[in-house]
XYZ file of C-alpha atoms in Angstrom:
486
model
C -1.071 28.158 -5.672
C 1.638 27.233 -2.859
C 3.088 24.905 -0.887
C 6.026 24.493 1.481
C 7.771 21.644 2.902
C 10.516 22.366 5.694
C 12.808 20.306 8.099
C 15.609 21.147 10.097
C 16.290 17.344 10.393
C 16.791 17.432 14.361
C 18.063 14.332 16.088
C 19.048 13.175 12.287
C 22.967 12.957 11.707
C 22.830 14.867 8.060
C 22.498 18.494 7.339
C 19.413 19.809 6.573
C 20.155 20.507 2.998
C 20.281 16.681 2.490
C 16.205 17.279 2.093
C 17.123 17.882 -1.528
C 18.326 14.446 -1.657
C 15.173 13.015 -0.352
C 13.110 15.255 -2.764
C 15.208 14.399 -5.752
C 15.494 17.782 -6.415
C 18.867 20.055 -6.227
C 18.665 23.311 -3.907
C 20.725 24.776 -5.945
C 18.902 24.620 -9.211
C 14.952 25.733 -9.556
C 13.113 23.237 -11.690
C 10.084 23.463 -13.729
C 7.715 20.884 -15.094
C 4.691 21.504 -17.609
C 1.230 20.092 -15.968
C -2.256 20.378 -17.087
C -2.948 23.851 -17.526
C 0.314 25.546 -16.259
C 3.838 24.983 -14.929
C 4.711 23.783 -11.484
C 7.892 25.064 -9.822
C 10.326 23.788 -7.128
C 12.601 26.264 -5.495
C 14.309 26.566 -1.965
C 13.367 29.643 -0.128
C 16.842 28.357 2.323
C 18.920 25.456 2.164
C 21.430 25.583 4.975
C 22.703 23.072 7.349
C 20.113 23.965 9.951
C 17.021 24.550 7.940
C 15.699 23.473 4.626
C 12.327 24.514 2.910
C 10.990 23.306 -0.413
C 8.083 25.669 -1.986
C 6.131 24.451 -4.892
C 4.452 26.911 -7.032
C 1.866 26.052 -9.138
C 1.120 28.424 -11.847
C -2.260 27.966 -13.751
C -3.337 29.581 -16.697
C -7.354 29.378 -16.449
C -7.693 29.595 -20.479
C -5.302 26.836 -20.936
C -7.258 24.728 -18.328
C -10.285 25.307 -20.119
C -8.718 24.455 -23.423
C -7.634 21.065 -22.033
C -11.024 20.106 -20.961
C -10.494 20.110 -17.655
C -12.001 23.527 -16.726
C -15.479 22.691 -16.235
C -18.030 25.746 -16.120
C -20.832 25.982 -13.305
C -24.012 25.821 -14.615
C -25.725 29.325 -15.463
C -21.973 30.807 -14.986
C -20.147 30.442 -18.167
C -17.262 32.753 -16.959
C -16.993 30.701 -13.953
C -14.463 28.244 -15.831
C -12.122 31.168 -16.206
C -12.666 33.255 -13.286
C -12.690 31.152 -10.314
C -10.044 29.888 -7.262
C -7.924 27.350 -9.533
C -4.798 29.507 -9.856
C -4.427 30.381 -6.372
C -6.198 27.687 -3.872
C -4.673 24.197 -3.331
C -6.594 21.666 -5.106
C -6.332 18.400 -7.396
C -4.332 20.301 -9.545
C -1.490 20.715 -6.768
C -2.043 17.137 -5.941
C -1.209 15.919 -9.330
C 1.560 18.378 -9.619
C 3.214 17.012 -6.277
C 2.790 13.395 -7.822
C 4.622 14.299 -10.895
C 7.266 16.479 -9.306
C 8.098 14.119 -6.378
C 7.063 10.666 -7.720
C 9.939 8.919 -6.561
C 10.227 10.384 -3.178
C 6.640 9.312 -2.658
C 7.626 5.567 -3.600
C 9.908 5.837 -0.405
C 13.041 5.681 -2.522
C 16.261 7.648 -2.319
C 19.433 5.843 -3.604
C 21.576 8.495 -2.305
C 20.285 8.682 1.006
C 18.221 5.321 1.785
C 18.450 5.262 5.617
C 17.206 8.980 5.547
C 14.155 7.898 3.214
C 13.425 5.174 5.343
C 13.239 6.859 8.920
C 10.716 9.559 10.006
C 12.278 13.055 10.012
C 10.866 16.315 11.755
C 8.501 17.928 8.776
C 6.657 21.328 8.703
C 4.103 21.704 5.691
C 2.278 25.150 5.044
C -0.593 25.422 2.613
C -1.979 29.295 2.844
C -4.777 28.891 0.918
C -6.786 25.303 0.882
C -10.285 24.907 0.093
C -11.871 23.093 2.727
C -15.543 21.922 2.485
C -16.514 21.288 6.084
C -13.941 23.814 7.894
C -10.910 23.588 10.044
C -12.711 20.928 12.058
C -12.438 18.490 9.164
C -8.996 19.171 8.318
C -8.020 18.136 11.774
C -10.022 15.173 11.486
C -8.363 14.269 8.355
C -4.692 14.884 9.198
C -4.845 14.416 12.966
C -4.871 10.728 12.829
C -1.882 10.376 10.794
C 0.225 11.812 13.330
C 0.176 15.366 12.406
C -0.191 18.221 14.664
C -2.832 20.329 12.758
C -2.918 24.071 12.861
C -6.012 25.003 10.731
C -7.109 28.605 10.651
C -10.178 29.805 8.725
C -9.279 32.668 6.248
C -11.705 35.784 6.595
C -13.553 36.707 3.446
C -12.222 40.330 4.190
C -10.050 40.990 6.687
C -11.329 44.793 6.756
C -14.882 43.554 7.204
C -15.045 40.756 10.019
C -18.901 40.923 9.681
C -18.972 39.335 6.484
C -17.161 36.090 8.357
C -14.895 33.392 7.128
C -14.334 32.104 3.767
C -14.392 28.301 2.730
C -10.381 28.284 3.059
C -8.043 27.695 5.572
C -4.635 28.356 6.200
C -3.210 25.189 7.085
C 0.234 24.353 8.949
C 0.965 20.660 9.560
C 3.833 19.381 11.993
C 4.959 15.976 12.973
C 7.713 13.404 12.572
C 7.023 11.028 9.724
C 8.684 9.442 6.476
C 8.730 12.329 3.655
C 7.114 9.209 1.204
C 4.128 9.216 4.019
C 3.681 13.100 4.039
C 3.553 13.200 0.424
C 0.894 10.480 0.067
C -1.201 11.949 2.688
C -1.219 15.349 0.721
C -1.883 14.039 -2.895
C -4.929 12.030 -1.373
C -6.268 14.658 1.096
C -5.544 17.856 -0.588
C -8.788 16.799 -3.488
C -10.684 15.222 -0.430
C -10.821 18.572 1.350
C -11.723 20.441 -1.790
C -14.257 17.966 -2.497
C -13.624 18.531 -6.177
C -11.497 17.166 -8.894
C -10.393 19.018 -12.434
C -10.491 15.881 -14.311
C -12.803 12.722 -14.921
C -12.632 10.085 -12.353
C -12.713 6.650 -13.434
C -11.674 3.137 -12.451
C -8.109 3.962 -12.839
C -8.385 6.313 -9.722
C -9.318 3.707 -7.443
C -5.704 2.141 -8.071
C -4.336 5.500 -7.328
C -6.100 5.857 -4.046
C -5.189 2.408 -2.818
C -1.820 2.789 -3.809
C -1.084 6.147 -2.247
C -3.190 5.084 0.746
C -1.373 2.251 1.386
C -0.241 1.586 4.925
C -2.484 4.268 6.337
C -5.876 4.831 4.407
C -7.128 1.345 5.494
C -7.331 2.173 9.044
C -8.352 6.127 8.883
C -11.327 6.719 10.968
C -12.721 8.836 8.142
C -11.738 6.240 5.236
C -15.465 6.288 4.042
C -15.634 9.819 3.566
C -11.888 9.977 2.008
C -12.902 7.120 -0.479
C -16.455 8.825 -1.572
C -14.896 12.485 -1.768
C -11.852 11.281 -3.982
C -13.630 9.249 -6.081
C -16.144 11.964 -6.598
C -18.965 10.340 -4.864
C -19.372 7.577 -7.495
C -20.586 5.273 -4.913
C -19.645 1.976 -7.177
C -15.845 3.317 -7.253
C -16.113 4.116 -3.472
C -17.291 0.762 -2.790
C -14.911 -1.297 -4.949
C -12.095 1.170 -2.999
C -13.217 -0.035 0.258
C -13.207 -3.555 -0.539
C -9.851 -3.275 -1.584
C -8.276 -1.560 1.146
C -9.895 -3.897 3.665
C -8.665 -6.795 1.582
C -5.396 -5.496 0.760
C -2.021 -6.762 2.034
C -2.813 -9.617 3.902
C -6.857 -8.856 4.585
C -6.030 -7.992 8.213
C -8.414 -5.014 9.051
C -7.169 -4.123 12.544
C -4.402 -1.380 12.721
C -0.769 -3.365 12.466
C 1.432 -1.477 14.964
C 4.960 -0.795 13.800
C 7.660 1.588 14.943
C 6.893 5.061 14.116
C 7.985 5.933 10.735
C 8.476 2.477 9.372
C 6.860 0.517 6.690
C 3.441 -1.205 7.364
C 3.363 -4.612 8.256
C 2.019 -5.745 5.010
C 4.825 -4.191 3.018
C 7.081 -5.691 5.138
C 5.536 -9.295 5.031
C 5.730 -8.893 0.994
C 9.243 -7.612 0.868
C 10.357 -10.570 3.497
C 8.795 -13.362 1.147
C 10.597 -11.533 -1.986
C 13.852 -11.534 0.189
C 13.625 -15.292 1.015
C 13.001 -16.118 -2.997
C 15.845 -14.219 -3.777
C 17.914 -16.123 -0.993
C 16.723 -19.659 -2.438
C 17.518 -18.161 -5.851
C 13.764 -19.167 -7.087
C 13.297 -18.615 -10.693
C 9.828 -20.265 -11.545
C 7.550 -19.244 -8.623
C 3.525 -19.323 -8.053
C 1.906 -17.118 -5.668
C -1.113 -19.325 -4.565
C -4.024 -17.627 -3.376
C -2.753 -14.239 -4.542
C -5.884 -12.153 -4.162
C -5.342 -8.872 -5.997
C -1.589 -9.248 -6.818
C 0.188 -7.118 -4.191
C 2.834 -9.878 -3.713
C 2.912 -10.348 -7.357
C 3.671 -6.843 -8.089
C 6.486 -7.029 -5.809
C 8.191 -9.970 -7.240
C 7.706 -8.570 -10.682
C 10.403 -5.967 -9.932
C 12.679 -8.881 -9.856
C 14.435 -9.476 -13.548
C 15.680 -12.736 -12.175
C 12.466 -14.062 -12.164
C 11.886 -16.068 -14.998
C 7.968 -17.541 -14.667
C 5.561 -16.302 -12.127
C 2.112 -17.957 -11.803
C -0.594 -16.308 -9.859
C -3.443 -18.372 -8.683
C -6.853 -17.720 -6.883
C -9.864 -19.777 -6.830
C -11.801 -16.516 -7.076
C -11.993 -15.346 -10.850
C -12.971 -11.880 -9.582
C -9.920 -11.736 -7.433
C -8.095 -12.550 -10.666
C -9.645 -9.818 -12.648
C -8.868 -7.404 -9.834
C -5.110 -8.507 -9.846
C -5.047 -7.712 -13.499
C -6.313 -4.482 -13.181
C -4.142 -3.640 -10.342
C -0.829 -4.798 -12.143
C -2.039 -2.831 -15.391
C -1.804 -6.083 -16.751
C -2.521 -4.987 -20.510
C -0.468 -2.236 -20.430
C 2.727 -4.165 -19.312
C 5.497 -4.440 -21.715
C 5.421 -7.952 -23.837
C 8.685 -9.274 -21.872
C 6.633 -8.356 -18.402
C 3.643 -10.223 -19.606
C 5.393 -13.357 -20.877
C 6.663 -13.891 -17.526
C 3.251 -13.893 -15.953
C 0.447 -16.313 -16.061
C -2.843 -16.185 -14.035
C -4.492 -19.371 -12.894
C -7.928 -20.083 -11.602
C -6.907 -22.696 -9.196
C -8.061 -24.069 -5.654
C -5.175 -24.287 -3.281
C -7.139 -27.717 -1.859
C -6.999 -29.558 -5.339
C -4.264 -30.816 -7.402
C -3.434 -28.556 -10.373
C -0.811 -30.343 -12.600
C -0.062 -27.180 -14.051
C 1.757 -26.228 -10.912
C 4.171 -29.088 -10.961
C 7.846 -28.915 -10.825
C 8.423 -24.999 -9.921
C 11.399 -23.720 -7.562
C 8.874 -22.302 -5.118
C 5.567 -21.668 -4.264
C 4.016 -19.151 -1.915
C 0.726 -19.408 0.289
C 1.135 -15.792 2.094
C -1.908 -15.138 4.447
C -3.946 -17.962 2.793
C -3.868 -21.079 4.975
C -6.171 -19.166 7.741
C -9.136 -18.835 5.213
C -8.942 -22.601 4.752
C -11.602 -24.808 6.839
C -9.093 -26.794 9.094
C -10.845 -30.307 7.775
C -9.287 -29.086 4.257
C -5.998 -28.154 5.407
C -4.582 -32.168 4.747
C -6.130 -31.379 1.145
C -4.108 -28.266 0.796
C -1.186 -30.064 2.108
C -1.580 -33.059 -0.421
C -2.295 -30.592 -3.241
C 0.596 -28.433 -2.519
C 3.447 -30.792 -1.047
C 2.645 -34.000 -3.039
C 1.161 -32.797 -6.332
C 2.812 -29.674 -7.304
C 5.634 -30.571 -5.053
C 8.225 -27.443 -5.528
C 11.785 -27.438 -4.278
C 10.332 -24.836 -1.613
C 7.399 -23.558 -0.117
C 6.933 -20.414 1.971
C 3.853 -20.032 4.157
C 2.785 -16.755 6.267
C 0.192 -16.637 8.406
C -1.266 -14.345 11.702
C 0.254 -15.246 14.579
C -2.482 -14.929 17.229
C -0.255 -14.645 20.448
C 0.263 -11.183 19.053
C -3.336 -10.496 18.592
C -3.381 -9.124 22.346
C -1.167 -6.090 21.136
C -3.901 -4.999 18.648
C -5.918 -2.310 20.892
C -8.685 -2.330 18.611
C -9.290 -6.064 18.287
C -11.437 -7.651 20.764
C -10.680 -10.565 22.793
C -11.319 -13.785 21.166
C -11.854 -12.013 17.510
C -10.232 -12.772 14.658
C -8.206 -10.377 12.415
C -10.644 -10.715 9.677
C -14.089 -12.443 9.386
C -13.136 -14.657 6.614
C -10.412 -16.153 9.091
C -11.351 -19.664 9.593
C -8.563 -19.971 12.476
C -5.521 -18.141 13.885
C -2.679 -20.081 15.165
C -0.311 -19.604 18.300
C 3.288 -20.315 17.532
C 2.992 -23.367 18.884
C -0.222 -24.462 16.956
C 1.746 -23.389 13.749
C 4.921 -24.973 14.300
C 3.298 -28.218 15.009
C 1.455 -28.189 12.124
C 4.188 -27.432 9.776
C 6.717 -29.728 11.267
C 4.129 -32.755 10.733
C 3.495 -31.410 7.163
C 7.204 -31.393 6.459
C 7.977 -34.780 8.106
C 5.197 -36.434 5.953
C 6.244 -35.112 2.673
C 9.864 -34.924 2.506
C 10.552 -31.464 3.422
C 12.792 -29.859 6.122
C 11.089 -26.563 7.782
C 12.829 -23.525 9.516
C 10.825 -20.563 11.193
C 11.233 -16.772 10.562
C 9.284 -13.609 12.175
C 7.861 -11.117 10.239
C 7.709 -7.684 11.656
C 8.643 -6.245 15.030
C 9.631 -9.623 17.550
C 7.819 -8.843 20.839
C 9.691 -10.564 23.563
C 6.390 -11.861 25.123
C 4.394 -12.804 22.394
C 6.495 -13.017 19.408
C 6.127 -11.263 15.742
C 2.863 -10.466 14.243
C 3.117 -12.968 11.342
C 5.069 -15.969 11.323
C 6.801 -17.608 8.367
C 7.766 -21.179 7.798
C 10.009 -22.180 5.109
C 9.826 -25.748 3.634
C 12.582 -27.211 1.569
C 12.414 -30.412 -0.324
C 15.375 -32.601 0.726
C 14.404 -35.754 -0.027
C 14.283 -37.730 -3.721
C 10.993 -38.468 -5.698
C 11.650 -42.190 -4.335
C 12.200 -41.346 -0.741
C 9.067 -38.929 -0.899
C 7.183 -41.983 -2.177
C 8.227 -44.154 0.706
C 7.298 -41.505 3.089
C 4.017 -41.302 1.542
C 3.972 -45.279 1.739
C 4.962 -45.203 5.086
C 1.900 -42.310 5.937
C -0.488 -44.253 4.298
C 0.291 -47.500 6.237
C 0.054 -45.265 9.278
C -3.369 -43.981 8.410
C -4.564 -47.243 7.637
C -3.220 -48.739 11.042
C -4.880 -45.681 12.742
C -8.440 -46.720 10.710
C -8.118 -50.253 11.681
C -7.611 -49.616 15.212
């Protein structure tokens, strides 16, 4: 089976041959790796300053595939496990090969050309023989919403005998201006989806793969239900889990979060921004309060300078999901020793969280009923009292920029409120004043000149010694008592 990726890097101040840096494969040296049932090769038919094409050739040995246990025979057709289209047609075998060949590129990392990896580039992809259970129209429905121009032409059963009609294969050509990492993840997920088959057993770990590869695009894809069910071999309980995680992932915003073409999603930018603030603070002992399924925790684990990381959530199910997502049991001992999971509510004091360098409430406060916010402030800023607190929450002023969000609706059905910039600043300033903290505000995501950023961030820094904090608390208590008496 065969696939090509090409670019001329038009509009980019770099020779087209720099494509090899993005793919982490030298155009001057063909490479190959062993995969299940065969060998995957990468070579460059052309690599000039004007155009660069990388070709992936996957050689499959049907006998080796059967011996590995991955070539399943169709019922009543024993030879079907040896005589089939697997060596010739793009399938999950090719998707796995892409994942192994270009793992670093799929993660969007290129130390040699980081600016090029982060920006959209012109791309052309050609898959000459793609099994498509749904025809050319389905291929367009899958790739079109992702920014691709789709040319999917049915392959005739026999060009010499038109009366036989078309086969189930299409000759697929995609053109677009996208980040290479996004393009590779699209192929990784959608090749087996269009084939509607996989060459290996599909278990719960495939949910992790789907959510990871679909980050930033699958949750808002109009065909996400079909994609999830096909990718997970029509196992409904797995598909339901994947859809729930896609809905709840990265801040639980269900509407599309607009960003500049080719840039990272707002969810990723939010995590990276929070991690950057923690690095700026030099925080070594950190709690992620309301961690959900561990997206931020996974980001923070990458920082070797963090000595202790506590992930809390009121939901035991969420903590189990976080452990599964982070592959906690498979982490090296040193990593596991840095990480603790605690079932805890942000509205109740928890002595286990006292004395930390920083606490993070990322997209958490909007899930708390407004009458419970004073309890949240007390448990975080008085009982736990970390040196710094980072709070992010949606900016409701920005909601008008979401075309799919009806007026007056929240971004997620579980949100109890969504604050404007003025409302958030008022609450945060009062909390800081009452508890001996200072507060500064920062944008997260592209800042609109009229409605501000899509996410707003408050950084609280403790400045008062414990004695002054107690005095501030006494002053607050006397003020509250006076209000009650009046």
